[in-house]
Amino acid sequence: MSSPHQRRPILAANWKMQKGAAEATAFAAAFLPLVAGADSVDIVIAPPFTALDRLGQALSGSAVALAAQNVNPEASGAFTGEIAVSMLRELGCGYGVVGHSERRALYRESSDFVAAKAEALLAAGIRPIVCVGETLEEREADRAEAIVAGQLEASLARIPQDRAAEVVVAYEPVWAIGTGKTATPEMAQAIHAFIRERLRALYGATAEIIRIQYGGSVKPENVRDIMSQEDIDGALVGGASLDPASFARIVLFQEPEATQ
Ligand code: 13P
């Protein structure tokens, strides 16, 4: 059976502040043979900065892409502790995560800052994975759509129409991250459809090819139901991506031959 998606699925691991260079290399050695036949999906791994170089070497020659978890929009200069896009490009990063809810909440990153990061990544030829998502309080106050729309529009403000197809949007409801609580596939689909509607307003027909990932307690047991939804084009996976067998199962469930 062919994939229900007109958009190529993209399964991304966000390791957050977990795995140094040695662990990342060991992960690659175990993971790559497991996904060797997975050629109808994009697979991405975002390790901590310190593991990018060695993980990139371990992944070279494979179809698995390397991603950064963050970036600074400035080209260079006196920004202690920060990393520029040129440094990521030098290490072969194909993607960069920006606007993750942990950065928005813990480090007070605004959507304007996220927009500058996304613009800088694209200028360097690195595809931004732009994260949006509401908190539990916001959802309970019936503000989920307003929050997501506000974050989306402000975070994409510097992405012109002719580059929009290179962007990946990740919808991650904050209440589902690391909690074991997943949005039901129907609930996730509803907000993904809403996001696509907003993307149509921003980018017209290009919205049909922009991939929208779901994130929040994705695991092998629920990935198929989540991915079966019309407007869900991938997953951004935290906890369940740390184990090679677990992340491989998530990736392989996207293969057409694995669906009935
Ligand atoms: P979990 O998969 O651990 O819930 O994390 C989701 C996430 O934040 C990915 O960016």
PDB file of C-alpha atoms and ligand atoms in Angstrom:
ATOM      1  CA  MET A   1       0.000   0.000   0.000  1.00  0.00           C
ATOM      2  CA  SER A   2       1.334   3.404  -0.833  1.00  0.00           C
ATOM      3  CA  SER A   3       1.861   6.019   1.829  1.00  0.00           C
ATOM      4  CA  PRO A   4      -1.259   8.052   2.680  1.00  0.00           C
ATOM      5  CA  HIS A   5       0.939  11.136   2.642  1.00  0.00           C
ATOM      6  CA  GLN A   6       1.638  13.263  -0.370  1.00  0.00           C
ATOM      7  CA  ARG A   7       4.461  14.725   1.680  1.00  0.00           C
ATOM      8  CA  ARG A   8       7.537  12.636   2.454  1.00  0.00           C
ATOM      9  CA  PRO A   9       7.422  11.646   6.152  1.00  0.00           C
ATOM     10  CA  ILE A  10      10.145  13.089   8.374  1.00  0.00           C
ATOM     11  CA  LEU A  11      11.024  11.348  11.625  1.00  0.00           C
ATOM     12  CA  ALA A  12      13.390  13.331  13.825  1.00  0.00           C
ATOM     13  CA  ALA A  13      15.125  12.488  17.093  1.00  0.00           C
ATOM     14  CA  ASN A  14      15.627  15.341  19.537  1.00  0.00           C
ATOM     15  CA  TRP A  15      18.034  14.070  22.147  1.00  0.00           C
ATOM     16  CA  LYS A  16      17.909  17.293  24.175  1.00  0.00           C
ATOM     17  CA  MET A  17      20.741  17.371  26.783  1.00  0.00           C
ATOM     18  CA  GLN A  18      21.412  13.654  26.522  1.00  0.00           C
ATOM     19  CA  LYS A  19      24.238  11.631  24.913  1.00  0.00           C
ATOM     20  CA  GLY A  20      27.778  12.875  24.517  1.00  0.00           C
ATOM     21  CA  ALA A  21      29.977  12.120  21.509  1.00  0.00           C
ATOM     22  CA  ALA A  22      30.835   8.558  22.537  1.00  0.00           C
ATOM     23  CA  GLU A  23      27.243   7.578  23.237  1.00  0.00           C
ATOM     24  CA  ALA A  24      26.082   9.216  20.029  1.00  0.00           C
ATOM     25  CA  THR A  25      28.621   7.208  18.031  1.00  0.00           C
ATOM     26  CA  ALA A  26      27.523   3.987  19.707  1.00  0.00           C
ATOM     27  CA  PHE A  27      23.907   4.856  18.906  1.00  0.00           C
ATOM     28  CA  ALA A  28      24.772   5.290  15.218  1.00  0.00           C
ATOM     29  CA  ALA A  29      26.523   1.933  15.086  1.00  0.00           C
ATOM     30  CA  ALA A  30      23.434   0.190  16.466  1.00  0.00           C
ATOM     31  CA  PHE A  31      20.827   2.290  14.650  1.00  0.00           C
ATOM     32  CA  LEU A  32      22.083   2.482  11.068  1.00  0.00           C
ATOM     33  CA  PRO A  33      21.842  -1.258  10.280  1.00  0.00           C
ATOM     34  CA  LEU A  34      18.277  -1.293  11.634  1.00  0.00           C
ATOM     35  CA  VAL A  35      17.079   1.422   9.244  1.00  0.00           C
ATOM     36  CA  ALA A  36      19.213   0.532   6.231  1.00  0.00           C
ATOM     37  CA  GLY A  37      16.135  -0.260   4.114  1.00  0.00           C
ATOM     38  CA  ALA A  38      14.058   2.758   5.117  1.00  0.00           C
ATOM     39  CA  ASP A  39      14.243   4.766   1.914  1.00  0.00           C
ATOM     40  CA  SER A  40      10.807   6.385   1.775  1.00  0.00           C
ATOM     41  CA  VAL A  41      11.200   8.597   4.829  1.00  0.00           C
ATOM     42  CA  ASP A  42      13.569  11.329   5.974  1.00  0.00           C
ATOM     43  CA  ILE A  43      15.396  10.457   9.183  1.00  0.00           C
ATOM     44  CA  VAL A  44      17.024  13.163  11.282  1.00  0.00           C
ATOM     45  CA  ILE A  45      18.976  13.133  14.550  1.00  0.00           C
ATOM     46  CA  ALA A  46      19.566  16.240  16.674  1.00  0.00           C
ATOM     47  CA  PRO A  47      22.232  15.477  19.299  1.00  0.00           C
ATOM     48  CA  PRO A  48      23.788  18.023  21.673  1.00  0.00           C
ATOM     49  CA  PHE A  49      26.284  20.379  19.959  1.00  0.00           C
ATOM     50  CA  THR A  50      29.283  18.522  21.350  1.00  0.00           C
ATOM     51  CA  ALA A  51      28.235  15.305  19.605  1.00  0.00           C
ATOM     52  CA  LEU A  52      27.544  16.867  16.186  1.00  0.00           C
ATOM     53  CA  ASP A  53      31.021  16.340  14.798  1.00  0.00           C
ATOM     54  CA  ARG A  54      31.444  12.689  15.708  1.00  0.00           C
ATOM     55  CA  LEU A  55      27.837  11.755  15.052  1.00  0.00           C
ATOM     56  CA  GLY A  56      28.099  13.459  11.675  1.00  0.00           C
ATOM     57  CA  GLN A  57      31.125  11.329  10.845  1.00  0.00           C
ATOM     58  CA  ALA A  58      29.325   8.182  11.986  1.00  0.00           C
ATOM     59  CA  LEU A  59      26.301   9.038   9.814  1.00  0.00           C
ATOM     60  CA  SER A  60      28.277   9.984   6.718  1.00  0.00           C
ATOM     61  CA  GLY A  61      27.407   7.760   3.797  1.00  0.00           C
ATOM     62  CA  SER A  62      24.015   6.972   5.357  1.00  0.00           C
ATOM     63  CA  ALA A  63      20.680   8.616   4.575  1.00  0.00           C
ATOM     64  CA  VAL A  64      20.303   9.865   8.152  1.00  0.00           C
ATOM     65  CA  ALA A  65      20.605  13.645   8.419  1.00  0.00           C
ATOM     66  CA  LEU A  66      22.251  15.602  11.199  1.00  0.00           C
ATOM     67  CA  ALA A  67      20.444  18.433  12.998  1.00  0.00           C
ATOM     68  CA  ALA A  68      21.293  21.061  15.587  1.00  0.00           C
ATOM     69  CA  GLN A  69      18.938  21.685  18.507  1.00  0.00           C
ATOM     70  CA  ASN A  70      19.475  25.440  18.487  1.00  0.00           C
ATOM     71  CA  VAL A  71      21.499  28.188  16.832  1.00  0.00           C
ATOM     72  CA  ASN A  72      22.315  31.855  17.263  1.00  0.00           C
ATOM     73  CA  PRO A  73      21.193  34.111  14.416  1.00  0.00           C
ATOM     74  CA  GLU A  74      24.333  36.304  14.486  1.00  0.00           C
ATOM     75  CA  ALA A  75      27.073  35.469  11.981  1.00  0.00           C
ATOM     76  CA  SER A  76      29.932  35.679  14.518  1.00  0.00           C
ATOM     77  CA  GLY A  77      31.223  37.857  17.326  1.00  0.00           C
ATOM     78  CA  ALA A  78      31.082  38.361  21.079  1.00  0.00           C
ATOM     79  CA  PHE A  79      28.237  35.990  21.992  1.00  0.00           C
ATOM     80  CA  THR A  80      29.699  33.779  24.691  1.00  0.00           C
ATOM     81  CA  GLY A  81      28.394  30.245  24.658  1.00  0.00           C
ATOM     82  CA  GLU A  82      26.571  30.596  21.354  1.00  0.00           C
ATOM     83  CA  ILE A  83      26.909  28.715  18.049  1.00  0.00           C
ATOM     84  CA  ALA A  84      26.574  30.257  14.550  1.00  0.00           C
ATOM     85  CA  VAL A  85      24.986  28.759  11.451  1.00  0.00           C
ATOM     86  CA  SER A  86      28.327  28.620   9.622  1.00  0.00           C
ATOM     87  CA  MET A  87      29.650  26.338  12.383  1.00  0.00           C
ATOM     88  CA  LEU A  88      26.685  24.028  11.938  1.00  0.00           C
ATOM     89  CA  ARG A  89      27.100  23.981   8.196  1.00  0.00           C
ATOM     90  CA  GLU A  90      30.779  23.120   8.556  1.00  0.00           C
ATOM     91  CA  LEU A  91      29.733  19.997  10.488  1.00  0.00           C
ATOM     92  CA  GLY A  92      27.200  18.995   7.842  1.00  0.00           C
ATOM     93  CA  CYS A  93      23.937  19.864   9.603  1.00  0.00           C
ATOM     94  CA  GLY A  94      20.984  19.571   7.266  1.00  0.00           C
ATOM     95  CA  TYR A  95      18.398  20.768   9.771  1.00  0.00           C
ATOM     96  CA  GLY A  96      18.184  22.993  12.825  1.00  0.00           C
ATOM     97  CA  VAL A  97      15.491  22.906  15.510  1.00  0.00           C
ATOM     98  CA  VAL A  98      14.323  26.367  16.571  1.00  0.00           C
ATOM     99  CA  GLY A  99      11.713  27.540  19.039  1.00  0.00           C
ATOM    100  CA  HIS A 100      11.447  24.336  21.026  1.00  0.00           C
ATOM    101  CA  SER A 101       9.065  24.877  23.941  1.00  0.00           C
ATOM    102  CA  GLU A 102      11.854  24.163  26.417  1.00  0.00           C
ATOM    103  CA  ARG A 103      13.813  27.076  24.969  1.00  0.00           C
ATOM    104  CA  ARG A 104      10.745  29.291  24.846  1.00  0.00           C
ATOM    105  CA  ALA A 105       9.822  28.493  28.468  1.00  0.00           C
ATOM    106  CA  LEU A 106      13.190  27.997  30.219  1.00  0.00           C
ATOM    107  CA  TYR A 107      15.270  30.550  28.306  1.00  0.00           C
ATOM    108  CA  ARG A 108      12.553  33.045  27.486  1.00  0.00           C
ATOM    109  CA  GLU A 109      13.077  32.872  23.741  1.00  0.00           C
ATOM    110  CA  SER A 110      10.591  34.990  21.843  1.00  0.00           C
ATOM    111  CA  SER A 111       9.067  34.180  18.486  1.00  0.00           C
ATOM    112  CA  ASP A 112      10.977  37.172  17.057  1.00  0.00           C
ATOM    113  CA  PHE A 113      14.247  35.548  18.098  1.00  0.00           C
ATOM    114  CA  VAL A 114      13.048  32.222  16.700  1.00  0.00           C
ATOM    115  CA  ALA A 115      12.243  33.972  13.401  1.00  0.00           C
ATOM    116  CA  ALA A 116      15.779  35.369  13.204  1.00  0.00           C
ATOM    117  CA  LYS A 117      17.227  31.905  13.821  1.00  0.00           C
ATOM    118  CA  ALA A 118      15.054  30.334  11.133  1.00  0.00           C
ATOM    119  CA  GLU A 119      16.088  33.031   8.659  1.00  0.00           C
ATOM    120  CA  ALA A 120      19.787  32.564   9.455  1.00  0.00           C
ATOM    121  CA  LEU A 121      19.550  28.794   9.051  1.00  0.00           C
ATOM    122  CA  LEU A 122      17.852  29.053   5.668  1.00  0.00           C
ATOM    123  CA  ALA A 123      20.427  31.576   4.486  1.00  0.00           C
ATOM    124  CA  ALA A 124      23.067  28.929   5.231  1.00  0.00           C
ATOM    125  CA  GLY A 125      21.119  26.216   3.438  1.00  0.00           C
ATOM    126  CA  ILE A 126      20.002  24.479   6.641  1.00  0.00           C
ATOM    127  CA  ARG A 127      16.320  23.587   6.931  1.00  0.00           C
ATOM    128  CA  PRO A 128      14.677  24.988  10.068  1.00  0.00           C
ATOM    129  CA  ILE A 129      12.363  22.800  12.142  1.00  0.00           C
ATOM    130  CA  VAL A 130      10.178  25.488  13.712  1.00  0.00           C
ATOM    131  CA  CYS A 131       8.418  24.340  16.894  1.00  0.00           C
ATOM    132  CA  VAL A 132       5.116  25.674  18.175  1.00  0.00           C
ATOM    133  CA  GLY A 133       2.715  24.462  20.840  1.00  0.00           C
ATOM    134  CA  GLU A 134       0.422  25.487  23.650  1.00  0.00           C
ATOM    135  CA  THR A 135       0.644  24.787  27.380  1.00  0.00           C
ATOM    136  CA  LEU A 136      -2.019  22.912  29.347  1.00  0.00           C
ATOM    137  CA  GLU A 137      -3.305  26.163  30.850  1.00  0.00           C
ATOM    138  CA  GLU A 138      -3.642  27.660  27.400  1.00  0.00           C
ATOM    139  CA  ARG A 139      -5.474  24.612  26.078  1.00  0.00           C
ATOM    140  CA  GLU A 140      -7.823  24.541  29.061  1.00  0.00           C
ATOM    141  CA  ALA A 141      -8.566  28.212  28.514  1.00  0.00           C
ATOM    142  CA  ASP A 142      -9.520  27.323  24.925  1.00  0.00           C
ATOM    143  CA  ARG A 143      -6.597  29.343  23.601  1.00  0.00           C
ATOM    144  CA  ALA A 144      -4.618  26.558  21.883  1.00  0.00           C
ATOM    145  CA  GLU A 145      -5.362  27.751  18.349  1.00  0.00           C
ATOM    146  CA  ALA A 146      -4.698  31.398  19.146  1.00  0.00           C
ATOM    147  CA  ILE A 147      -1.359  30.575  20.800  1.00  0.00           C
ATOM    148  CA  VAL A 148      -0.248  28.268  18.000  1.00  0.00           C
ATOM    149  CA  ALA A 149      -1.292  30.751  15.310  1.00  0.00           C
ATOM    150  CA  GLY A 150       0.553  33.572  17.065  1.00  0.00           C
ATOM    151  CA  GLN A 151       3.760  31.549  17.484  1.00  0.00           C
ATOM    152  CA  LEU A 152       3.574  30.240  13.935  1.00  0.00           C
ATOM    153  CA  GLU A 153       3.070  33.576  12.234  1.00  0.00           C
ATOM    154  CA  ALA A 154       5.705  35.394  14.288  1.00  0.00           C
ATOM    155  CA  SER A 155       8.253  32.569  14.016  1.00  0.00           C
ATOM    156  CA  LEU A 156       7.844  32.341  10.231  1.00  0.00           C
ATOM    157  CA  ALA A 157       7.781  36.116   9.751  1.00  0.00           C
ATOM    158  CA  ARG A 158      11.157  36.163   7.981  1.00  0.00           C
ATOM    159  CA  ILE A 159      10.558  33.159   5.748  1.00  0.00           C
ATOM    160  CA  PRO A 160       9.567  34.307   2.249  1.00  0.00           C
ATOM    161  CA  GLN A 161       7.197  32.316   0.095  1.00  0.00           C
ATOM    162  CA  ASP A 162       9.955  31.010  -2.195  1.00  0.00           C
ATOM    163  CA  ARG A 163      11.786  29.364   0.716  1.00  0.00           C
ATOM    164  CA  ALA A 164       8.787  28.166   2.704  1.00  0.00           C
ATOM    165  CA  ALA A 165       8.846  24.635   1.274  1.00  0.00           C
ATOM    166  CA  GLU A 166      12.197  24.060   3.012  1.00  0.00           C
ATOM    167  CA  VAL A 167      10.713  24.709   6.444  1.00  0.00           C
ATOM    168  CA  VAL A 168       9.394  21.963   8.687  1.00  0.00           C
ATOM    169  CA  VAL A 169       6.861  22.920  11.356  1.00  0.00           C
ATOM    170  CA  ALA A 170       6.709  20.854  14.550  1.00  0.00           C
ATOM    171  CA  TYR A 171       3.536  21.022  16.619  1.00  0.00           C
ATOM    172  CA  GLU A 172       4.408  19.989  20.157  1.00  0.00           C
ATOM    173  CA  PRO A 173       1.718  20.532  22.794  1.00  0.00           C
ATOM    174  CA  VAL A 174       3.743  21.322  25.916  1.00  0.00           C
ATOM    175  CA  TRP A 175       1.471  19.157  28.085  1.00  0.00           C
ATOM    176  CA  ALA A 176       2.362  16.082  25.992  1.00  0.00           C
ATOM    177  CA  ILE A 177       6.156  16.476  26.129  1.00  0.00           C
ATOM    178  CA  GLY A 178       7.873  13.923  28.341  1.00  0.00           C
ATOM    179  CA  THR A 179       4.638  13.284  30.221  1.00  0.00           C
ATOM    180  CA  GLY A 180       3.517  10.072  28.540  1.00  0.00           C
ATOM    181  CA  LYS A 181       0.330  11.912  27.596  1.00  0.00           C
ATOM    182  CA  THR A 182      -0.124  11.981  23.855  1.00  0.00           C
ATOM    183  CA  ALA A 183      -2.695  14.075  22.096  1.00  0.00           C
ATOM    184  CA  THR A 184      -5.209  11.699  20.541  1.00  0.00           C
ATOM    185  CA  PRO A 185      -4.576  11.336  16.819  1.00  0.00           C
ATOM    186  CA  GLU A 186      -7.847  13.179  16.144  1.00  0.00           C
ATOM    187  CA  MET A 187      -6.929  16.026  18.484  1.00  0.00           C
ATOM    188  CA  ALA A 188      -3.503  16.332  16.877  1.00  0.00           C
ATOM    189  CA  GLN A 189      -5.004  16.177  13.375  1.00  0.00           C
ATOM    190  CA  ALA A 190      -7.403  19.005  14.214  1.00  0.00           C
ATOM    191  CA  ILE A 191      -4.617  21.369  15.162  1.00  0.00           C
ATOM    192  CA  HIS A 192      -2.395  20.222  12.296  1.00  0.00           C
ATOM    193  CA  ALA A 193      -5.230  21.023   9.886  1.00  0.00           C
ATOM    194  CA  PHE A 194      -5.540  24.409  11.575  1.00  0.00           C
ATOM    195  CA  ILE A 195      -1.775  24.980  11.145  1.00  0.00           C
ATOM    196  CA  ARG A 196      -1.992  24.052   7.467  1.00  0.00           C
ATOM    197  CA  GLU A 197      -4.835  26.520   7.052  1.00  0.00           C
ATOM    198  CA  ARG A 198      -2.662  29.264   8.524  1.00  0.00           C
ATOM    199  CA  LEU A 199       0.216  28.208   6.259  1.00  0.00           C
ATOM    200  CA  ARG A 200      -2.143  28.524   3.267  1.00  0.00           C
ATOM    201  CA  ALA A 201      -2.937  32.061   4.357  1.00  0.00           C
ATOM    202  CA  LEU A 202       0.806  32.813   4.540  1.00  0.00           C
ATOM    203  CA  TYR A 203       2.151  30.867   1.576  1.00  0.00           C
ATOM    204  CA  GLY A 204      -0.744  29.797  -0.630  1.00  0.00           C
ATOM    205  CA  ALA A 205      -0.312  26.461  -2.412  1.00  0.00           C
ATOM    206  CA  THR A 206       3.176  25.976  -0.934  1.00  0.00           C
ATOM    207  CA  ALA A 207       1.372  25.035   2.299  1.00  0.00           C
ATOM    208  CA  GLU A 208       0.504  21.684   0.722  1.00  0.00           C
ATOM    209  CA  ILE A 209       4.175  20.680   0.633  1.00  0.00           C
ATOM    210  CA  ILE A 210       5.291  22.031   3.999  1.00  0.00           C
ATOM    211  CA  ARG A 211       5.711  19.157   6.412  1.00  0.00           C
ATOM    212  CA  ILE A 212       4.136  19.395   9.853  1.00  0.00           C
ATOM    213  CA  GLN A 213       5.508  17.065  12.520  1.00  0.00           C
ATOM    214  CA  TYR A 214       3.764  16.074  15.725  1.00  0.00           C
ATOM    215  CA  GLY A 215       5.820  15.868  18.919  1.00  0.00           C
ATOM    216  CA  GLY A 216       4.944  14.798  22.443  1.00  0.00           C
ATOM    217  CA  SER A 217       5.356  11.269  23.822  1.00  0.00           C
ATOM    218  CA  VAL A 218       5.599   9.659  20.373  1.00  0.00           C
ATOM    219  CA  LYS A 219       6.658   6.027  20.700  1.00  0.00           C
ATOM    220  CA  PRO A 220       6.610   2.836  18.611  1.00  0.00           C
ATOM    221  CA  GLU A 221       3.184   1.948  20.002  1.00  0.00           C
ATOM    222  CA  ASN A 222       1.438   5.124  18.870  1.00  0.00           C
ATOM    223  CA  VAL A 223       3.398   6.351  15.859  1.00  0.00           C
ATOM    224  CA  ARG A 224       1.294   4.552  13.288  1.00  0.00           C
ATOM    225  CA  ASP A 225      -1.999   5.988  14.538  1.00  0.00           C
ATOM    226  CA  ILE A 226      -0.507   9.450  14.709  1.00  0.00           C
ATOM    227  CA  MET A 227       1.036   9.221  11.247  1.00  0.00           C
ATOM    228  CA  SER A 228      -2.192   7.930   9.725  1.00  0.00           C
ATOM    229  CA  GLN A 229      -3.692  11.409  10.044  1.00  0.00           C
ATOM    230  CA  GLU A 230      -3.979  13.508   6.910  1.00  0.00           C
ATOM    231  CA  ASP A 231      -2.014  16.542   8.042  1.00  0.00           C
ATOM    232  CA  ILE A 232       0.579  14.804  10.230  1.00  0.00           C
ATOM    233  CA  ASP A 233       3.713  14.386   8.146  1.00  0.00           C
ATOM    234  CA  GLY A 234       6.238  13.281  10.703  1.00  0.00           C
ATOM    235  CA  ALA A 235       7.249  13.148  14.325  1.00  0.00           C
ATOM    236  CA  LEU A 236       9.736  14.942  16.549  1.00  0.00           C
ATOM    237  CA  VAL A 237      10.675  12.397  19.171  1.00  0.00           C
ATOM    238  CA  GLY A 238      12.373  12.956  22.518  1.00  0.00           C
ATOM    239  CA  GLY A 239      12.505  10.114  25.047  1.00  0.00           C
ATOM    240  CA  ALA A 240      11.686   7.262  22.667  1.00  0.00           C
ATOM    241  CA  SER A 241      14.492   8.300  20.302  1.00  0.00           C
ATOM    242  CA  LEU A 242      17.253   7.689  22.834  1.00  0.00           C
ATOM    243  CA  ASP A 243      17.246   3.935  22.308  1.00  0.00           C
ATOM    244  CA  PRO A 244      18.302   2.782  18.813  1.00  0.00           C
ATOM    245  CA  ALA A 245      15.810  -0.084  18.622  1.00  0.00           C
ATOM    246  CA  SER A 246      12.962   2.145  19.763  1.00  0.00           C
ATOM    247  CA  PHE A 247      13.736   4.960  17.299  1.00  0.00           C
ATOM    248  CA  ALA A 248      14.227   2.391  14.521  1.00  0.00           C
ATOM    249  CA  ARG A 249      10.749   0.984  15.203  1.00  0.00           C
ATOM    250  CA  ILE A 250       9.321   4.483  14.991  1.00  0.00           C
ATOM    251  CA  VAL A 251      11.050   5.041  11.653  1.00  0.00           C
ATOM    252  CA  LEU A 252      10.177   1.618  10.225  1.00  0.00           C
ATOM    253  CA  PHE A 253       6.478   1.923  11.012  1.00  0.00           C
ATOM    254  CA  GLN A 254       6.455   4.627   8.341  1.00  0.00           C
ATOM    255  CA  GLU A 255       7.556   2.247   5.628  1.00  0.00           C
ATOM    256  CA  PRO A 256       4.685   1.344   3.291  1.00  0.00           C
ATOM    257  CA  GLU A 257       5.353  -2.379   3.674  1.00  0.00           C
ATOM    258  CA  ALA A 258       4.938  -2.071   7.433  1.00  0.00           C
ATOM    259  CA  THR A 259       1.359  -0.784   7.096  1.00  0.00           C
ATOM    260  CA  GLN A 260      -1.445  -3.164   6.344  1.00  0.00           C
TER     261      GLN A 260
HETATM  262  P1  13P B   1       9.067  13.406  24.241  1.00  0.00           P
HETATM  263  O1  13P B   1       8.999  12.540  23.000  1.00  0.00           O
HETATM  264  O2  13P B   1      10.065  12.924  25.241  1.00  0.00           O
HETATM  265  O3  13P B   1       7.714  13.675  24.818  1.00  0.00           O
HETATM  266  O4  13P B   1       9.657  14.834  23.742  1.00  0.00           O
HETATM  267  C1  13P B   1       9.046  15.485  22.684  1.00  0.00           C
HETATM  268  C2  13P B   1       9.901  16.623  22.309  1.00  0.00           C
HETATM  269  O5  13P B   1       9.966  17.625  22.985  1.00  0.00           O
HETATM  270  C3  13P B   1      10.685  16.502  21.067  1.00  0.00           C
HETATM  271  O6  13P B   1      11.228  17.728  20.698  1.00  0.00           O
END
